[in-house]
Amino acid sequence: MIFYIRTDAPYKTIYDVKNSKEPPKCGSTGTVSTDFILARMLEETLPPLKIITVLGYPGGSEIDLAVEKGEVICRGMTASPYFGREPFISWDKKKFVRILLFTGDKRDERIPDVPTLREIFDKEKVPESSRRVADVILAAESFGRPIFAGPGTAPEHTKQLRSAFEQSLKDPELLAEAKQGRMDVDPASGENLEKLANRILDQPPDVIARVKKILSN
């Protein structure tokens, strides 16, 4: 995910947001949306950071229009659409917004100057328990769009399916079609996703309680 904000706003970095006495206003569709949950996670893990969330927009397009009008000045969203469609392509050319953070494990080459959340946590000396909270909240984005085998699939069949899937993602025609559609192709192996699932599910009670608090707001 990314967190963007208008360039004419007085927040140049996420640290400006953290240290500001006047929280920025961000748009959101509702309390179960990724933008709302990202804002609450940032408040939980980077205190005294605060974000005012304006709820009730029908969808992401309406939030983006509200940003253009100045009703709100920021939004958290999945990174792929930002790099693949309007109004973000035009916004990027006009430098209408700046991205303050990226939640991926490493910096994205398209926004090389934008720090990852992990880098921000390192700089702010965020404790391990708060990092775990962020890991759980952001797990869905880490998994991307996984494909599941049916229950009871034999290990040898799982291995065959994983191999076939990995081979398909090397197909030149498929890659060309994805590029034409401005779609990201950055696959993770089934083995790594399985490890991620086990890590995410193995959390101490205090982390689970904090995640429930965020999701119940």
PDB file of C-alpha atoms in Angstrom:
ATOM      1  CA  MET A   1       0.000   0.000   0.000  1.00  0.00           C
ATOM      2  CA  ILE A   2       0.920   3.656  -0.340  1.00  0.00           C
ATOM      3  CA  PHE A   3      -0.128   6.758   1.562  1.00  0.00           C
ATOM      4  CA  TYR A   4      -0.364   9.849  -0.625  1.00  0.00           C
ATOM      5  CA  ILE A   5      -0.973  13.505   0.252  1.00  0.00           C
ATOM      6  CA  ARG A   6      -1.342  16.698  -1.762  1.00  0.00           C
ATOM      7  CA  THR A   7       1.988  18.382  -2.435  1.00  0.00           C
ATOM      8  CA  ASP A   8       0.620  21.766  -1.400  1.00  0.00           C
ATOM      9  CA  ALA A   9      -0.122  20.407   2.078  1.00  0.00           C
ATOM     10  CA  PRO A  10       2.364  21.262   4.842  1.00  0.00           C
ATOM     11  CA  TYR A  11       3.393  17.618   5.283  1.00  0.00           C
ATOM     12  CA  LYS A  12       6.510  16.661   3.356  1.00  0.00           C
ATOM     13  CA  THR A  13       7.186  13.374   5.175  1.00  0.00           C
ATOM     14  CA  ILE A  14       5.331  10.989   7.454  1.00  0.00           C
ATOM     15  CA  TYR A  15       7.355  12.511  10.296  1.00  0.00           C
ATOM     16  CA  ASP A  16       5.674  15.852   9.605  1.00  0.00           C
ATOM     17  CA  VAL A  17       2.323  14.124  10.027  1.00  0.00           C
ATOM     18  CA  LYS A  18       3.532  12.482  13.229  1.00  0.00           C
ATOM     19  CA  ASN A  19       4.744  15.745  14.744  1.00  0.00           C
ATOM     20  CA  SER A  20       1.960  18.020  13.523  1.00  0.00           C
ATOM     21  CA  LYS A  21      -0.544  19.524  15.959  1.00  0.00           C
ATOM     22  CA  GLU A  22      -3.145  19.586  13.160  1.00  0.00           C
ATOM     23  CA  PRO A  23      -3.832  16.101  11.715  1.00  0.00           C
ATOM     24  CA  PRO A  24      -4.428  15.818   7.970  1.00  0.00           C
ATOM     25  CA  LYS A  25      -7.893  14.924   6.685  1.00  0.00           C
ATOM     26  CA  CYS A  26      -8.008  11.741   4.617  1.00  0.00           C
ATOM     27  CA  GLY A  27     -10.936  10.263   2.717  1.00  0.00           C
ATOM     28  CA  SER A  28     -12.388   6.798   3.242  1.00  0.00           C
ATOM     29  CA  THR A  29     -15.405   4.762   2.177  1.00  0.00           C
ATOM     30  CA  GLY A  30     -16.002   3.251   5.623  1.00  0.00           C
ATOM     31  CA  THR A  31     -14.546   1.618   8.692  1.00  0.00           C
ATOM     32  CA  VAL A  32     -13.798  -1.702   6.968  1.00  0.00           C
ATOM     33  CA  SER A  33     -11.912  -0.134   4.044  1.00  0.00           C
ATOM     34  CA  THR A  34      -8.161  -0.473   3.644  1.00  0.00           C
ATOM     35  CA  ASP A  35      -7.604   3.301   3.780  1.00  0.00           C
ATOM     36  CA  PHE A  36      -9.372   3.580   7.162  1.00  0.00           C
ATOM     37  CA  ILE A  37      -7.569   0.562   8.614  1.00  0.00           C
ATOM     38  CA  LEU A  38      -4.174   1.803   7.370  1.00  0.00           C
ATOM     39  CA  ALA A  39      -4.768   5.140   9.117  1.00  0.00           C
ATOM     40  CA  ARG A  40      -5.665   3.432  12.399  1.00  0.00           C
ATOM     41  CA  MET A  41      -2.636   1.137  12.133  1.00  0.00           C
ATOM     42  CA  LEU A  42      -0.315   4.139  11.645  1.00  0.00           C
ATOM     43  CA  GLU A  43      -1.842   5.813  14.706  1.00  0.00           C
ATOM     44  CA  GLU A  44      -1.358   2.632  16.738  1.00  0.00           C
ATOM     45  CA  THR A  45       2.262   2.044  15.723  1.00  0.00           C
ATOM     46  CA  LEU A  46       3.582   5.614  15.329  1.00  0.00           C
ATOM     47  CA  PRO A  47       2.163   7.654  18.208  1.00  0.00           C
ATOM     48  CA  PRO A  48       1.439  10.537  18.570  1.00  0.00           C
ATOM     49  CA  LEU A  49       0.577  10.454  14.827  1.00  0.00           C
ATOM     50  CA  LYS A  50      -3.089  11.298  14.182  1.00  0.00           C
ATOM     51  CA  ILE A  51      -5.191  11.220  11.009  1.00  0.00           C
ATOM     52  CA  ILE A  52      -8.699  12.611  10.692  1.00  0.00           C
ATOM     53  CA  THR A  53     -10.695  10.238   8.501  1.00  0.00           C
ATOM     54  CA  VAL A  54     -13.698  11.578   6.621  1.00  0.00           C
ATOM     55  CA  LEU A  55     -16.023   8.632   6.053  1.00  0.00           C
ATOM     56  CA  GLY A  56     -18.847   7.993   3.609  1.00  0.00           C
ATOM     57  CA  TYR A  57     -17.362   8.324   0.132  1.00  0.00           C
ATOM     58  CA  PRO A  58     -18.975   5.795  -2.263  1.00  0.00           C
ATOM     59  CA  GLY A  59     -15.619   4.623  -3.652  1.00  0.00           C
ATOM     60  CA  GLY A  60     -11.999   5.386  -4.359  1.00  0.00           C
ATOM     61  CA  SER A  61     -12.781   7.556  -7.373  1.00  0.00           C
ATOM     62  CA  GLU A  62     -14.939   9.825  -5.241  1.00  0.00           C
ATOM     63  CA  ILE A  63     -12.137  10.132  -2.683  1.00  0.00           C
ATOM     64  CA  ASP A  64      -9.686  11.095  -5.414  1.00  0.00           C
ATOM     65  CA  LEU A  65     -12.128  13.714  -6.695  1.00  0.00           C
ATOM     66  CA  ALA A  66     -12.463  15.045  -3.147  1.00  0.00           C
ATOM     67  CA  VAL A  67      -8.670  15.329  -2.987  1.00  0.00           C
ATOM     68  CA  GLU A  68      -8.709  17.366  -6.204  1.00  0.00           C
ATOM     69  CA  LYS A  69     -11.388  19.648  -4.718  1.00  0.00           C
ATOM     70  CA  GLY A  70      -9.520  20.020  -1.440  1.00  0.00           C
ATOM     71  CA  GLU A  71     -12.244  18.436   0.699  1.00  0.00           C
ATOM     72  CA  VAL A  72      -9.596  16.015   1.953  1.00  0.00           C
ATOM     73  CA  ILE A  73      -5.879  15.974   1.231  1.00  0.00           C
ATOM     74  CA  CYS A  74      -4.770  12.358   1.591  1.00  0.00           C
ATOM     75  CA  ARG A  75      -5.610   8.715   1.110  1.00  0.00           C
ATOM     76  CA  GLY A  76      -4.144   5.278   1.755  1.00  0.00           C
ATOM     77  CA  MET A  77      -4.563   2.789  -1.082  1.00  0.00           C
ATOM     78  CA  THR A  78      -3.186  -0.282  -2.799  1.00  0.00           C
ATOM     79  CA  ALA A  79      -0.137   0.623  -4.849  1.00  0.00           C
ATOM     80  CA  SER A  80      -1.007  -1.150  -8.122  1.00  0.00           C
ATOM     81  CA  PRO A  81      -3.909   1.122  -9.189  1.00  0.00           C
ATOM     82  CA  TYR A  82      -1.854   4.212  -8.433  1.00  0.00           C
ATOM     83  CA  PHE A  83       0.743   3.216 -11.009  1.00  0.00           C
ATOM     84  CA  GLY A  84      -1.739   1.864 -13.544  1.00  0.00           C
ATOM     85  CA  ARG A  85      -4.574   4.318 -14.110  1.00  0.00           C
ATOM     86  CA  GLU A  86      -5.917   7.842 -13.999  1.00  0.00           C
ATOM     87  CA  PRO A  87      -6.041  10.243 -12.292  1.00  0.00           C
ATOM     88  CA  PHE A  88      -2.782   9.086 -10.777  1.00  0.00           C
ATOM     89  CA  ILE A  89      -0.802   9.011 -14.022  1.00  0.00           C
ATOM     90  CA  SER A  90      -1.663  12.669 -14.642  1.00  0.00           C
ATOM     91  CA  TRP A  91      -1.191  13.547 -10.989  1.00  0.00           C
ATOM     92  CA  ASP A  92       2.279  12.076 -11.064  1.00  0.00           C
ATOM     93  CA  LYS A  93       3.236  14.130 -14.118  1.00  0.00           C
ATOM     94  CA  LYS A  94       1.940  17.319 -12.497  1.00  0.00           C
ATOM     95  CA  LYS A  95       3.374  16.370  -9.082  1.00  0.00           C
ATOM     96  CA  PHE A  96      -0.059  16.995  -7.622  1.00  0.00           C
ATOM     97  CA  VAL A  97       0.515  14.540  -4.757  1.00  0.00           C
ATOM     98  CA  ARG A  98       3.497  13.030  -2.994  1.00  0.00           C
ATOM     99  CA  ILE A  99       3.734   9.540  -1.546  1.00  0.00           C
ATOM    100  CA  LEU A 100       4.881   9.489   2.071  1.00  0.00           C
ATOM    101  CA  LEU A 101       5.310   5.757   2.621  1.00  0.00           C
ATOM    102  CA  PHE A 102       5.195   2.359   0.953  1.00  0.00           C
ATOM    103  CA  THR A 103       4.322  -0.793   2.893  1.00  0.00           C
ATOM    104  CA  GLY A 104       6.274  -3.250   0.724  1.00  0.00           C
ATOM    105  CA  ASP A 105       9.283  -5.148   2.045  1.00  0.00           C
ATOM    106  CA  LYS A 106      11.605  -3.127  -0.181  1.00  0.00           C
ATOM    107  CA  ARG A 107      11.444   0.213  -1.976  1.00  0.00           C
ATOM    108  CA  ASP A 108       9.557   0.313  -5.251  1.00  0.00           C
ATOM    109  CA  GLU A 109      11.752   1.305  -8.200  1.00  0.00           C
ATOM    110  CA  ARG A 110       8.985   3.605  -9.471  1.00  0.00           C
ATOM    111  CA  ILE A 111       9.144   5.644  -6.243  1.00  0.00           C
ATOM    112  CA  PRO A 112      12.751   5.115  -5.164  1.00  0.00           C
ATOM    113  CA  ASP A 113      12.775   8.087  -2.772  1.00  0.00           C
ATOM    114  CA  VAL A 114       9.758   6.877  -0.797  1.00  0.00           C
ATOM    115  CA  PRO A 115      10.700   5.027   2.408  1.00  0.00           C
ATOM    116  CA  THR A 116       9.181   1.703   3.299  1.00  0.00           C
ATOM    117  CA  LEU A 117       7.187   1.346   6.491  1.00  0.00           C
ATOM    118  CA  ARG A 118       9.937  -0.920   7.783  1.00  0.00           C
ATOM    119  CA  GLU A 119      12.511   1.851   7.271  1.00  0.00           C
ATOM    120  CA  ILE A 120      10.259   4.288   9.114  1.00  0.00           C
ATOM    121  CA  PHE A 121       9.852   1.806  11.955  1.00  0.00           C
ATOM    122  CA  ASP A 122      13.631   1.374  12.150  1.00  0.00           C
ATOM    123  CA  LYS A 123      14.203   5.133  12.289  1.00  0.00           C
ATOM    124  CA  GLU A 124      11.515   5.578  14.937  1.00  0.00           C
ATOM    125  CA  LYS A 125      12.735   2.555  16.920  1.00  0.00           C
ATOM    126  CA  VAL A 126       9.273   1.006  16.858  1.00  0.00           C
ATOM    127  CA  PRO A 127       9.089  -2.010  19.223  1.00  0.00           C
ATOM    128  CA  GLU A 128       8.662  -5.557  17.959  1.00  0.00           C
ATOM    129  CA  SER A 129       5.088  -5.835  19.251  1.00  0.00           C
ATOM    130  CA  SER A 130       4.008  -2.838  17.151  1.00  0.00           C
ATOM    131  CA  ARG A 131       5.775  -4.241  14.108  1.00  0.00           C
ATOM    132  CA  ARG A 132       3.833  -7.467  14.563  1.00  0.00           C
ATOM    133  CA  VAL A 133       0.599  -5.485  14.679  1.00  0.00           C
ATOM    134  CA  ALA A 134       1.498  -3.874  11.361  1.00  0.00           C
ATOM    135  CA  ASP A 135       2.405  -7.271   9.875  1.00  0.00           C
ATOM    136  CA  VAL A 136      -0.996  -8.717  10.755  1.00  0.00           C
ATOM    137  CA  ILE A 137      -2.949  -5.667   9.556  1.00  0.00           C
ATOM    138  CA  LEU A 138      -1.044  -5.560   6.257  1.00  0.00           C
ATOM    139  CA  ALA A 139      -1.046  -9.332   5.710  1.00  0.00           C
ATOM    140  CA  ALA A 140      -3.711  -9.187   3.004  1.00  0.00           C
ATOM    141  CA  GLU A 141      -1.550  -6.848   0.927  1.00  0.00           C
ATOM    142  CA  SER A 142       1.474  -9.096   1.506  1.00  0.00           C
ATOM    143  CA  PHE A 143      -0.438 -12.111   0.181  1.00  0.00           C
ATOM    144  CA  GLY A 144      -1.634 -10.224  -2.901  1.00  0.00           C
ATOM    145  CA  ARG A 145      -4.010 -12.462  -4.868  1.00  0.00           C
ATOM    146  CA  PRO A 146      -3.073 -16.013  -3.889  1.00  0.00           C
ATOM    147  CA  ILE A 147      -4.475 -19.126  -5.539  1.00  0.00           C
ATOM    148  CA  PHE A 148      -5.463 -21.916  -3.149  1.00  0.00           C
ATOM    149  CA  ALA A 149      -5.527 -25.644  -3.768  1.00  0.00           C
ATOM    150  CA  GLY A 150      -8.517 -27.516  -2.417  1.00  0.00           C
ATOM    151  CA  PRO A 151      -8.543 -29.038   1.082  1.00  0.00           C
ATOM    152  CA  GLY A 152      -6.754 -32.363   1.294  1.00  0.00           C
ATOM    153  CA  THR A 153      -4.622 -31.777  -1.810  1.00  0.00           C
ATOM    154  CA  ALA A 154      -1.759 -34.272  -1.753  1.00  0.00           C
ATOM    155  CA  PRO A 155       1.733 -32.790  -1.272  1.00  0.00           C
ATOM    156  CA  GLU A 156       2.915 -34.054  -4.675  1.00  0.00           C
ATOM    157  CA  HIS A 157      -0.077 -32.414  -6.366  1.00  0.00           C
ATOM    158  CA  THR A 158       0.591 -29.159  -4.524  1.00  0.00           C
ATOM    159  CA  LYS A 159       4.157 -29.252  -5.795  1.00  0.00           C
ATOM    160  CA  GLN A 160       2.965 -29.819  -9.373  1.00  0.00           C
ATOM    161  CA  LEU A 161       0.438 -26.970  -9.170  1.00  0.00           C
ATOM    162  CA  ARG A 162       3.037 -24.585  -7.801  1.00  0.00           C
ATOM    163  CA  SER A 163       5.491 -25.515 -10.536  1.00  0.00           C
ATOM    164  CA  ALA A 164       2.865 -25.065 -13.270  1.00  0.00           C
ATOM    165  CA  PHE A 165       1.836 -21.688 -11.864  1.00  0.00           C
ATOM    166  CA  GLU A 166       5.435 -20.464 -11.727  1.00  0.00           C
ATOM    167  CA  GLN A 167       6.011 -21.575 -15.320  1.00  0.00           C
ATOM    168  CA  SER A 168       2.873 -19.798 -16.539  1.00  0.00           C
ATOM    169  CA  LEU A 169       4.146 -16.526 -15.102  1.00  0.00           C
ATOM    170  CA  LYS A 170       7.187 -16.787 -17.355  1.00  0.00           C
ATOM    171  CA  ASP A 171       5.069 -16.960 -20.505  1.00  0.00           C
ATOM    172  CA  PRO A 172       6.067 -14.069 -22.840  1.00  0.00           C
ATOM    173  CA  GLU A 173       2.527 -13.567 -24.129  1.00  0.00           C
ATOM    174  CA  LEU A 174       1.091 -13.364 -20.617  1.00  0.00           C
ATOM    175  CA  LEU A 175       3.793 -10.910 -19.522  1.00  0.00           C
ATOM    176  CA  ALA A 176       3.225  -8.753 -22.617  1.00  0.00           C
ATOM    177  CA  GLU A 177      -0.522  -8.676 -21.951  1.00  0.00           C
ATOM    178  CA  ALA A 178       0.068  -7.727 -18.330  1.00  0.00           C
ATOM    179  CA  LYS A 179       2.448  -4.941 -19.310  1.00  0.00           C
ATOM    180  CA  GLN A 180      -0.037  -3.578 -21.841  1.00  0.00           C
ATOM    181  CA  GLY A 181      -2.691  -3.499 -19.126  1.00  0.00           C
ATOM    182  CA  ARG A 182      -0.287  -1.805 -16.665  1.00  0.00           C
ATOM    183  CA  MET A 183      -0.573  -4.803 -14.352  1.00  0.00           C
ATOM    184  CA  ASP A 184       2.165  -5.683 -11.885  1.00  0.00           C
ATOM    185  CA  VAL A 185       3.622  -9.174 -12.173  1.00  0.00           C
ATOM    186  CA  ASP A 186       5.673  -9.779  -9.047  1.00  0.00           C
ATOM    187  CA  PRO A 187       4.921 -13.367  -7.999  1.00  0.00           C
ATOM    188  CA  ALA A 188       5.709 -14.912  -4.650  1.00  0.00           C
ATOM    189  CA  SER A 189       6.282 -18.644  -4.361  1.00  0.00           C
ATOM    190  CA  GLY A 190       3.766 -20.912  -2.666  1.00  0.00           C
ATOM    191  CA  GLU A 191       6.449 -21.949  -0.187  1.00  0.00           C
ATOM    192  CA  ASN A 192       7.063 -18.333   0.843  1.00  0.00           C
ATOM    193  CA  LEU A 193       3.338 -17.611   1.161  1.00  0.00           C
ATOM    194  CA  GLU A 194       2.967 -20.687   3.361  1.00  0.00           C
ATOM    195  CA  LYS A 195       5.757 -19.412   5.615  1.00  0.00           C
ATOM    196  CA  LEU A 196       4.119 -15.978   5.693  1.00  0.00           C
ATOM    197  CA  ALA A 197       0.769 -17.481   6.707  1.00  0.00           C
ATOM    198  CA  ASN A 198       2.354 -19.429   9.545  1.00  0.00           C
ATOM    199  CA  ARG A 199       4.234 -16.341  10.751  1.00  0.00           C
ATOM    200  CA  ILE A 200       1.149 -14.124  10.649  1.00  0.00           C
ATOM    201  CA  LEU A 201      -0.959 -16.658  12.555  1.00  0.00           C
ATOM    202  CA  ASP A 202       1.650 -17.110  15.294  1.00  0.00           C
ATOM    203  CA  GLN A 203       1.035 -13.985  17.402  1.00  0.00           C
ATOM    204  CA  PRO A 204       1.045 -13.386  21.169  1.00  0.00           C
ATOM    205  CA  PRO A 205      -2.193 -12.349  22.939  1.00  0.00           C
ATOM    206  CA  ASP A 206      -1.222  -8.672  23.300  1.00  0.00           C
ATOM    207  CA  VAL A 207      -0.720  -8.319  19.536  1.00  0.00           C
ATOM    208  CA  ILE A 208      -4.036 -10.026  18.823  1.00  0.00           C
ATOM    209  CA  ALA A 209      -5.762  -7.660  21.264  1.00  0.00           C
ATOM    210  CA  ARG A 210      -4.274  -4.590  19.581  1.00  0.00           C
ATOM    211  CA  VAL A 211      -5.266  -5.841  16.121  1.00  0.00           C
ATOM    212  CA  LYS A 212      -8.831  -6.437  17.354  1.00  0.00           C
ATOM    213  CA  LYS A 213      -8.882  -2.897  18.728  1.00  0.00           C
ATOM    214  CA  ILE A 214      -7.918  -1.462  15.338  1.00  0.00           C
ATOM    215  CA  LEU A 215     -10.418  -3.591  13.430  1.00  0.00           C
ATOM    216  CA  SER A 216     -13.244  -2.789  15.837  1.00  0.00           C
ATOM    217  CA  ASN A 217     -12.888   1.016  15.550  1.00  0.00           C
TER     218      ASN A 217
END
